[in-house]
mmCIF file of C-alpha atoms and ligand atoms in Angstrom:
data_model
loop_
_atom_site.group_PDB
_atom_site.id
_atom_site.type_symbol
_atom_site.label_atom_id
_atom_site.label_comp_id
_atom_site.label_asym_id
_atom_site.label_seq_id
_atom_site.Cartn_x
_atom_site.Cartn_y
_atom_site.Cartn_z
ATOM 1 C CA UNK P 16 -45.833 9.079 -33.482
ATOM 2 C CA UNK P 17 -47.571 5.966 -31.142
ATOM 3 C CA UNK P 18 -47.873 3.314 -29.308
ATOM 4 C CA UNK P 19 -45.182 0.404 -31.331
ATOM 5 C CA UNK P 20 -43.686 3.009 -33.104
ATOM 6 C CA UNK P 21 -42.684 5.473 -30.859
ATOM 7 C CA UNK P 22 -41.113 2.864 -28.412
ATOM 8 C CA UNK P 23 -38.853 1.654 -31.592
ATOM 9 C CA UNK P 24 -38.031 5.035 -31.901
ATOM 10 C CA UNK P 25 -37.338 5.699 -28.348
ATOM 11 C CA UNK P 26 -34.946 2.415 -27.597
ATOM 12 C CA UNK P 27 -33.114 2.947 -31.137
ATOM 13 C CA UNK P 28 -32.240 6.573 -30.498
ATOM 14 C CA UNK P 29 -31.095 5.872 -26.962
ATOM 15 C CA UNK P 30 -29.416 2.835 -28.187
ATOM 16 C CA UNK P 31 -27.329 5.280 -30.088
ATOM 17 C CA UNK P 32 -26.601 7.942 -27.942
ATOM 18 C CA UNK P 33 -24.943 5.401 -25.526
ATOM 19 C CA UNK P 34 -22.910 4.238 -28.211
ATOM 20 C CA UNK P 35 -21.865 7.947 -29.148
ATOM 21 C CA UNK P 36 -21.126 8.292 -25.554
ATOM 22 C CA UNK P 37 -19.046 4.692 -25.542
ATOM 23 C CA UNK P 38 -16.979 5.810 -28.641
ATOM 24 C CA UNK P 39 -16.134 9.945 -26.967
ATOM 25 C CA UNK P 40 -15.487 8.255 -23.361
ATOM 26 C CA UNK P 41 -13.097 5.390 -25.618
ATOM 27 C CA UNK P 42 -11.031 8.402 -27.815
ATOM 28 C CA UNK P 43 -10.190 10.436 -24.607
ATOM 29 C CA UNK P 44 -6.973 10.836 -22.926
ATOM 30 C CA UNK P 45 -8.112 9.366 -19.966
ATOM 31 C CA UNK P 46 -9.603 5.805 -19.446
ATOM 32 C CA UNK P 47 -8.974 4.230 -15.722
ATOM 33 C CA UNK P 48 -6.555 1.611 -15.657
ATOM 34 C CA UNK P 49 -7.836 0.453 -13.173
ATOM 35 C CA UNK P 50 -11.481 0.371 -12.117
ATOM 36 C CA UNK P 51 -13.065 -1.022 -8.101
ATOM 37 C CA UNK P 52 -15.947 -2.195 -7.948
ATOM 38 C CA UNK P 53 -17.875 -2.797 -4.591
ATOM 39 C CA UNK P 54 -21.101 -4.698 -5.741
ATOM 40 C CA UNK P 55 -23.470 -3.820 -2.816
ATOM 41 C CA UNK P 56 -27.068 -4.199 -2.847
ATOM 42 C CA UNK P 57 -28.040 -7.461 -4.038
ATOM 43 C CA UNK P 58 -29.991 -8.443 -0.641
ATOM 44 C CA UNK P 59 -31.905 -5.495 -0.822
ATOM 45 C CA UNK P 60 -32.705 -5.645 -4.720
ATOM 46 C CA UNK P 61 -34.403 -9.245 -4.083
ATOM 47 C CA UNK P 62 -35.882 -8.191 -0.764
ATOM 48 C CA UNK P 63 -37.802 -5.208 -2.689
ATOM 49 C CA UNK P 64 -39.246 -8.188 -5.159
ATOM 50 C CA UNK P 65 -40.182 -10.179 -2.054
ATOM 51 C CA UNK P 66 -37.245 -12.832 -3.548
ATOM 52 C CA UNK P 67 -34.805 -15.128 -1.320
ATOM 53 C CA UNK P 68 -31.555 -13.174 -1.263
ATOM 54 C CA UNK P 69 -29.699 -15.889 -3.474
ATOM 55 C CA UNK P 70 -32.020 -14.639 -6.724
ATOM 56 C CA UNK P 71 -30.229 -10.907 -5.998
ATOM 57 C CA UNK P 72 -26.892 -12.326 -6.286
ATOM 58 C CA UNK P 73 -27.774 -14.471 -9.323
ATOM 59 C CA UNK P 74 -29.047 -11.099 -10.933
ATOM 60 C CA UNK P 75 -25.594 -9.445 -9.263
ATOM 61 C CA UNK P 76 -23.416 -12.218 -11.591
ATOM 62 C CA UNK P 77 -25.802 -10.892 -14.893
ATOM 63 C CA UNK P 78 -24.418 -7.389 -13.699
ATOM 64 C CA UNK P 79 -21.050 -8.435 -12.961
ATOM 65 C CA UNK P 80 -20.863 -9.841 -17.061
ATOM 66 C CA UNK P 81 -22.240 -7.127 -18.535
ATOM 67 C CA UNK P 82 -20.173 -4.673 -16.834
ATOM 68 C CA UNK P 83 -17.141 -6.746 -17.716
ATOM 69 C CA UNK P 84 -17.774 -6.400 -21.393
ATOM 70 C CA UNK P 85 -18.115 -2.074 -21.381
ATOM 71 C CA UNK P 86 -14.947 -2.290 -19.191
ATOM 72 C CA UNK P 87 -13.183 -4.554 -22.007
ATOM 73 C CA UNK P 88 -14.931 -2.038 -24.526
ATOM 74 C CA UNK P 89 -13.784 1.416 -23.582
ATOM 75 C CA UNK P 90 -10.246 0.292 -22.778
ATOM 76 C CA UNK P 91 -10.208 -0.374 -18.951
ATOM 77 C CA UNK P 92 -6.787 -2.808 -18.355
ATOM 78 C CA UNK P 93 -7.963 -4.111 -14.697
ATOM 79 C CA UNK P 94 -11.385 -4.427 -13.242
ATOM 80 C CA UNK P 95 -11.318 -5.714 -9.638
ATOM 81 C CA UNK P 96 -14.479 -6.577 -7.883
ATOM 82 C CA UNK P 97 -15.009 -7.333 -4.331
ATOM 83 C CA UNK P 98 -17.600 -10.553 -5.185
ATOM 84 C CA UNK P 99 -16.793 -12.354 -1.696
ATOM 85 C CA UNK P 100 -15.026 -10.708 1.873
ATOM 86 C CA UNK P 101 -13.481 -12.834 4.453
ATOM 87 C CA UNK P 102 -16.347 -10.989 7.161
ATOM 88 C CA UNK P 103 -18.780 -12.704 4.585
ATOM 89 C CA UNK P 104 -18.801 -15.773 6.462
ATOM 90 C CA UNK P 105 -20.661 -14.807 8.704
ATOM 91 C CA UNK P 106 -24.234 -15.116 6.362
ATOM 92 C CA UNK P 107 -26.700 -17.713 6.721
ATOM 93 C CA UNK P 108 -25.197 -21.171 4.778
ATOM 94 C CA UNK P 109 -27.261 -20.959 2.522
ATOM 95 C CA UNK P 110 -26.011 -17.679 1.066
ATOM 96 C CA UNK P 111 -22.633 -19.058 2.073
ATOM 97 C CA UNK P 112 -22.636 -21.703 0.075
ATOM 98 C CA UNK P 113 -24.492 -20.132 -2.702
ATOM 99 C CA UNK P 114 -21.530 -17.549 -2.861
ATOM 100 C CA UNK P 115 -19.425 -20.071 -3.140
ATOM 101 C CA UNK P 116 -20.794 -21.105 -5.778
ATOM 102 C CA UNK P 117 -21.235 -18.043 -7.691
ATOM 103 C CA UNK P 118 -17.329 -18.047 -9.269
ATOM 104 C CA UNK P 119 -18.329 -21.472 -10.748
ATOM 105 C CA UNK P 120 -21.846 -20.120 -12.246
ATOM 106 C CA UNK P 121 -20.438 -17.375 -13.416
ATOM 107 C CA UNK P 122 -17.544 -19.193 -14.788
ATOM 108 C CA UNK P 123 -19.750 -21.960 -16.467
ATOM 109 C CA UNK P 124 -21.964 -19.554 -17.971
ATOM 110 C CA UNK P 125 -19.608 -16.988 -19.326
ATOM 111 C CA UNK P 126 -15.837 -18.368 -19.804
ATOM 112 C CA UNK P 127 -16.278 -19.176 -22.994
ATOM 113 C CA UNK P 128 -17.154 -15.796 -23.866
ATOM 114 C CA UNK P 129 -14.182 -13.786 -21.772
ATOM 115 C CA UNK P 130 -11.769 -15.991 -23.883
ATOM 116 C CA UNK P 131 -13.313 -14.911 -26.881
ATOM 117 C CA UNK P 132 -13.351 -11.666 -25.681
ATOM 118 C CA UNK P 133 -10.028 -11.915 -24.736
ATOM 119 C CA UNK P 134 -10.793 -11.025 -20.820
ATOM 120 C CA UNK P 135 -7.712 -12.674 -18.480
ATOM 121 C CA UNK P 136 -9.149 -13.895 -15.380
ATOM 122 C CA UNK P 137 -7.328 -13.844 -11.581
ATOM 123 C CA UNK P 138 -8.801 -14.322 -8.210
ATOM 124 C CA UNK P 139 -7.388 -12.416 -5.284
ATOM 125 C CA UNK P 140 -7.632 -13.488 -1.528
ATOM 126 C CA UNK P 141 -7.762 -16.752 0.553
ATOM 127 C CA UNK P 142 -8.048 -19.235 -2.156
ATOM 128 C CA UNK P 143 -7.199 -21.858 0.779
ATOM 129 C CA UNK P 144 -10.013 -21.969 3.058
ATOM 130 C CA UNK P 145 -12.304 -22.321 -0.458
ATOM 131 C CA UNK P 146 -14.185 -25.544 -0.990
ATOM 132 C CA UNK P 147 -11.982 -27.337 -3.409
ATOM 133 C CA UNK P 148 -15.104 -26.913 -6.680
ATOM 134 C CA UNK P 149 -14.536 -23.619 -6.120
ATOM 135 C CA UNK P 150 -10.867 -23.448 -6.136
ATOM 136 C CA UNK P 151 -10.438 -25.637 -9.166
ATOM 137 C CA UNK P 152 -13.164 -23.273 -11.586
ATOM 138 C CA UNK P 153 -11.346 -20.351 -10.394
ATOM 139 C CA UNK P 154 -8.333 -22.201 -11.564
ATOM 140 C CA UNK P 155 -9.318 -23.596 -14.600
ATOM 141 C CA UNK P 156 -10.945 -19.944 -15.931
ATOM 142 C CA UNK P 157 -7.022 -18.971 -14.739
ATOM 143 C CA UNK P 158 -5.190 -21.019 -16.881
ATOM 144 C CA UNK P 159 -7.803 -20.694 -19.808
ATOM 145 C CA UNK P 160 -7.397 -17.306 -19.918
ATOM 146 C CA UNK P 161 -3.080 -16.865 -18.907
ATOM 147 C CA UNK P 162 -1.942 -15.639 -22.067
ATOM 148 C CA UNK P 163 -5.390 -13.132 -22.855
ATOM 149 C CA UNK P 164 -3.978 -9.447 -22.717
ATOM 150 C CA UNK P 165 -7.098 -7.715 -22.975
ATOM 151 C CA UNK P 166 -8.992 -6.761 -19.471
ATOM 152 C CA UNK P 167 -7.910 -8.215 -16.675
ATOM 153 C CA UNK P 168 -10.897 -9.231 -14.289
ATOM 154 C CA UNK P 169 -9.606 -9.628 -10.702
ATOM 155 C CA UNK P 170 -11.815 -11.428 -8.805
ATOM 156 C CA UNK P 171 -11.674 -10.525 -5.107
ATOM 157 C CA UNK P 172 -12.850 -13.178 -3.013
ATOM 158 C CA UNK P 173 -12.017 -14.710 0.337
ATOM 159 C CA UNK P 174 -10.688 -10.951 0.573
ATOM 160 C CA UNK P 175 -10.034 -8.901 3.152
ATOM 161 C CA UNK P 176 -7.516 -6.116 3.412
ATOM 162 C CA UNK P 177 -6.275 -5.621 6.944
ATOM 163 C CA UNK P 178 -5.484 -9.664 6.547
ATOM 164 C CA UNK P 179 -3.740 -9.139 3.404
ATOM 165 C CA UNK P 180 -1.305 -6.190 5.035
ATOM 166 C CA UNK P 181 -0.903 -8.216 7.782
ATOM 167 C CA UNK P 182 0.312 -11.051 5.816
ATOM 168 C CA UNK P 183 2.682 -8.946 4.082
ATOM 169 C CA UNK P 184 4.119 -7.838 7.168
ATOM 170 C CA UNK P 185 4.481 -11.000 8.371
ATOM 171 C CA UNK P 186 6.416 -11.790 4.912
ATOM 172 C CA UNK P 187 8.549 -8.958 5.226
ATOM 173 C CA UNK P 188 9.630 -9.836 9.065
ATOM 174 C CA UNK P 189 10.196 -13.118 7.847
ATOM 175 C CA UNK P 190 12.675 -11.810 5.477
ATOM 176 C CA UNK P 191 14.388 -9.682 7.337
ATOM 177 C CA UNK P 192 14.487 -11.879 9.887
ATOM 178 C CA UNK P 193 16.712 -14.365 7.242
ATOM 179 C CA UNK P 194 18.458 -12.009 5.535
ATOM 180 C CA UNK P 195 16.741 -11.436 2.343
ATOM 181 C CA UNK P 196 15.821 -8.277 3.403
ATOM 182 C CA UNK P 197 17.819 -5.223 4.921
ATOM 183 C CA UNK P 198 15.852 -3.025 7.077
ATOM 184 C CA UNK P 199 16.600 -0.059 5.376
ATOM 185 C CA UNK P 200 15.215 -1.632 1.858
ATOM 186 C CA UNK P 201 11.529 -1.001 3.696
ATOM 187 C CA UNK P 202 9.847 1.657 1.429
ATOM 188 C CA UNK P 203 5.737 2.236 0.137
ATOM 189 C CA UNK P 204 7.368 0.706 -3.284
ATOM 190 C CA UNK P 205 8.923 -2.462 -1.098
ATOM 191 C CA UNK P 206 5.388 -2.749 1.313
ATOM 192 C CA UNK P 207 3.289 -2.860 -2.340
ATOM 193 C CA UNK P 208 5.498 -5.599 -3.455
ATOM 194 C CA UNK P 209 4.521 -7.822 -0.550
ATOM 195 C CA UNK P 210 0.924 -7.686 -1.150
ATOM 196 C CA UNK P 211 -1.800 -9.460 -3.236
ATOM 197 C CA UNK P 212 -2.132 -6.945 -6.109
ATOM 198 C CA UNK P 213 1.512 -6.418 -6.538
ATOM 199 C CA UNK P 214 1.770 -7.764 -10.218
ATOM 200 C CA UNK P 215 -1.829 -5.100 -10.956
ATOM 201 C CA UNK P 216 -1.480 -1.662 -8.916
ATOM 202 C CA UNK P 217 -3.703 0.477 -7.426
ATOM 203 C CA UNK P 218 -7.082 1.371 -8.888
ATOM 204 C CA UNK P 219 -7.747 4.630 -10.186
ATOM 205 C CA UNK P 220 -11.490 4.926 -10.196
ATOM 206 C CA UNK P 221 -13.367 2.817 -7.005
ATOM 207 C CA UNK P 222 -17.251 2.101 -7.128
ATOM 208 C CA UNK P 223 -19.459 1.211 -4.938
ATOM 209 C CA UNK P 224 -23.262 0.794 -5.719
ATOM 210 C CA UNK P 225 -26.355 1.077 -3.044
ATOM 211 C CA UNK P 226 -25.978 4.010 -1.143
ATOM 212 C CA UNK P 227 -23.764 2.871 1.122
ATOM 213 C CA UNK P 228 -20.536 4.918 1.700
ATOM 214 C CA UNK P 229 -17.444 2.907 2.979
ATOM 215 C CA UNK P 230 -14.446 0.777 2.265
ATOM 216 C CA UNK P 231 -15.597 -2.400 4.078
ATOM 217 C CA UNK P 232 -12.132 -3.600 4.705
ATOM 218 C CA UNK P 233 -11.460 -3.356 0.484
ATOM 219 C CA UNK P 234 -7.981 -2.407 -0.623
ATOM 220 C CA UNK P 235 -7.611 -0.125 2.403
ATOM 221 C CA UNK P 236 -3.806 0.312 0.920
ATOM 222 C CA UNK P 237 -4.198 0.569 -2.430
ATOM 223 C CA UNK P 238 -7.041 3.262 -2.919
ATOM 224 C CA UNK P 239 -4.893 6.017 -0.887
ATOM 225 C CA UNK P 240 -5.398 8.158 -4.169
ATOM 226 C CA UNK P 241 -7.887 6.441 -5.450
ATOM 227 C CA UNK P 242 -11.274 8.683 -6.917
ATOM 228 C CA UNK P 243 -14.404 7.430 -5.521
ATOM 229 C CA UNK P 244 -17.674 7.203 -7.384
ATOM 230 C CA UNK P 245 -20.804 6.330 -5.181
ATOM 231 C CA UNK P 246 -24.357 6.091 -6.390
ATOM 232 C CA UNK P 247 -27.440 4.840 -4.600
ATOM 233 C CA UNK P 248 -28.496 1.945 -7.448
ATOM 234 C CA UNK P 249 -28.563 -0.824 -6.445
ATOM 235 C CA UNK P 250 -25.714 -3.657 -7.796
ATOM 236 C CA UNK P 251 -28.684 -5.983 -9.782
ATOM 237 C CA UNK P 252 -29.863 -2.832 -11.249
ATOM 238 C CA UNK P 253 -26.171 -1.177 -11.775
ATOM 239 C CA UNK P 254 -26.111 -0.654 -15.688
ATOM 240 C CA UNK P 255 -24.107 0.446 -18.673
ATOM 241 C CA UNK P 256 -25.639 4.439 -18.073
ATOM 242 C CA UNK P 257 -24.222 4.274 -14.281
ATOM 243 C CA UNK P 258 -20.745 2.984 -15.375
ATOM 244 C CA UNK P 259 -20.411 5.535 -18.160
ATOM 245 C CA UNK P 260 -21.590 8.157 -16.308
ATOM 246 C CA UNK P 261 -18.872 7.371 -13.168
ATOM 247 C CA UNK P 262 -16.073 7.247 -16.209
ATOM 248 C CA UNK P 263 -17.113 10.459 -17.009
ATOM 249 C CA UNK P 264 -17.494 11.753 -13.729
ATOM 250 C CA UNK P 265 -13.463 10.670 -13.172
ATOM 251 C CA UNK P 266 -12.370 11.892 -16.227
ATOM 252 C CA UNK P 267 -13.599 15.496 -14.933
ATOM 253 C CA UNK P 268 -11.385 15.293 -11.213
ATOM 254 C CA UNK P 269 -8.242 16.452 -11.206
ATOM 255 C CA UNK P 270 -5.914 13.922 -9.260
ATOM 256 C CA UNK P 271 -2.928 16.142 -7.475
ATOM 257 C CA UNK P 272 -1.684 12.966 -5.560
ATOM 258 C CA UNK P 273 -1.034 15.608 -2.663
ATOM 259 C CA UNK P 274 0.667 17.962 -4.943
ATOM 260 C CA UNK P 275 -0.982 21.448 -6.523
HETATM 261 C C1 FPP C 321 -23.155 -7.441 -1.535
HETATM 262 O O1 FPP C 321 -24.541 -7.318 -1.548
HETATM 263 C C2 FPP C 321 -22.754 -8.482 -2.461
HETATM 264 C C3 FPP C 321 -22.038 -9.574 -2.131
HETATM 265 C C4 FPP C 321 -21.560 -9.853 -0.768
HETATM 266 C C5 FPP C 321 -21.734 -10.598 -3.135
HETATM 267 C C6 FPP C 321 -21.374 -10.075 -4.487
HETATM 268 C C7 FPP C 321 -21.400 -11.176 -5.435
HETATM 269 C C8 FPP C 321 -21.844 -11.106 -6.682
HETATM 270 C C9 FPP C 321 -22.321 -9.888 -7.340
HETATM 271 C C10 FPP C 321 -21.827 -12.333 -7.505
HETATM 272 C C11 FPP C 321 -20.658 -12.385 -8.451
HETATM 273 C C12 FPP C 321 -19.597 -13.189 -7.880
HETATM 274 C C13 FPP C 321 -18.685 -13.877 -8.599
HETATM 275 C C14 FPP C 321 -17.579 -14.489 -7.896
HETATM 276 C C15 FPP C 321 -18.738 -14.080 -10.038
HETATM 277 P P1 FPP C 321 -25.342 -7.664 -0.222
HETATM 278 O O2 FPP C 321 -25.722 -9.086 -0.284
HETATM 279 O O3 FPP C 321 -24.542 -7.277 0.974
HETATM 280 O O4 FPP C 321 -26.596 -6.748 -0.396
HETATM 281 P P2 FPP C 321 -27.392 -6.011 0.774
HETATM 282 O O5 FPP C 321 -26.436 -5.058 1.430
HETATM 283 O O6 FPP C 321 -28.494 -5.310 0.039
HETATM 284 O O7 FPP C 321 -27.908 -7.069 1.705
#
């Protein structure tokens, strides 16, 4: 076998294999709930193609849709990705404002197909301090997509975690302080209430792509027992192999929570 023929070949069988792979990760026992995803890496994909740093985010949304559809496939119920942190602000404007942007690209591109799809879409963070185009696609692709009860994509941006605990606290003085609260009602359960992801839970399985190994101030609260899945490709070049194999890899670890 040659040349045309052996490159059918080749891209058929593989084709299949990652299906056979998609349908043994979908029957087991244990699927994530709830998948993290830091997207790192975009600057550096488009500096490696000598391209402004803007074309590595716009091949970062392409990643960020594609990945939304396995997650939807193989059962995930909540993918949250970290597409925008309150540090962020501190880019050039240009990648500022092309950032801000992005929700409404991405939105305009592909909202017709998460509510075919059946995706539900929420944002998480400061929607505030966003310009108000921003706000309102983020809100329209919300109320498009409120009664959808397939994946839930959780869009974190304006995000930042210490922010977010510190607003909770504030909440929870403020209620104490006027009765709604008693002091001794203060538990882990009471503390997860107060904060941005109390209606969605902790993730189970947390990403991050480009070789870089930290939490950048990302659900600092939330991933306490979370399993964490690193690899070194970069977020424009993350694909479906690299999210099946870190499903795979979590469905291996045992999770004691502390216990034996
Ligand atoms: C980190 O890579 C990536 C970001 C700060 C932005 C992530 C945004 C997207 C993937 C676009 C999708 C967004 C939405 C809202 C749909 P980096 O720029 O820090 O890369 P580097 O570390 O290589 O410079």
């Amino acid at each position: 076998m040659k040349g045309f023929w052996k490159r059918w070949f080749k891209s058929n069988a593989s084709a299949d294999i990652d299906d056979t792979k998609i349908d043994s990760i979908k029957n087991s026992a244990i699927i994530p709930e709830h998948v993290a995803i830091i997207m790192d890496g975009n600057g550096r994909w488009a500096k490696q193609r000598s391209l402004p740093r803007i074309a590595g985010h716009r091949e970062g949304i392409k990643t960020l849709r594609k990945t939304t559809k396995l997650a939807n496939e193989i059962g995930v119920k909540t993918l949250t990705v970290y597409a925008f942190s309150t540090e962020n602000w501190k880019r050039p404007e240009k990648e500022v404002a092309f950032l801000m942007k992005a929700p409404i690209e991405f939105l305009d591109t592909f909202l017709p197909e998460l509510i075919e799809e059946n995706v539900k879409v929420n944002i998480m963070g400061d929607t505030e301090a966003l310009p108000h185009h921003t706000r309102k696609a983020v809100e329209k692709a919300m109320k498009d997509t409120e009664h959808n009860d397939g994946l839930l994509l959780n869009l974190a941006f304006n995000y930042g975690s210490r922010a977010e605990i510190i607003q909770a606290v504030e909440k929870i003085a403020h209620d104490a302080r006027t009765g709604k609260l008693k002091h001794e009602e203060i538990s882990e359960e009471l503390f997860s209430s107060y904060l941005m992801t109390s209606q969605i839970g902790d993730p189970d399985l947390l990403i991050r792509t480009s070789g870089e190994i930290r939490l950048s101030n990302f659900m600092l609260w939330q991933l306490a027992y979370t399993e964490f899945w690193f690899t070194d490709v970069l977020w424009p070049d993350f694909s479906e192999k690299e999210f099946l194999e870190a499903i795979e890899v979590y469905q291996k670890r045992s999770r004691r929570y502390g216990g034996l």
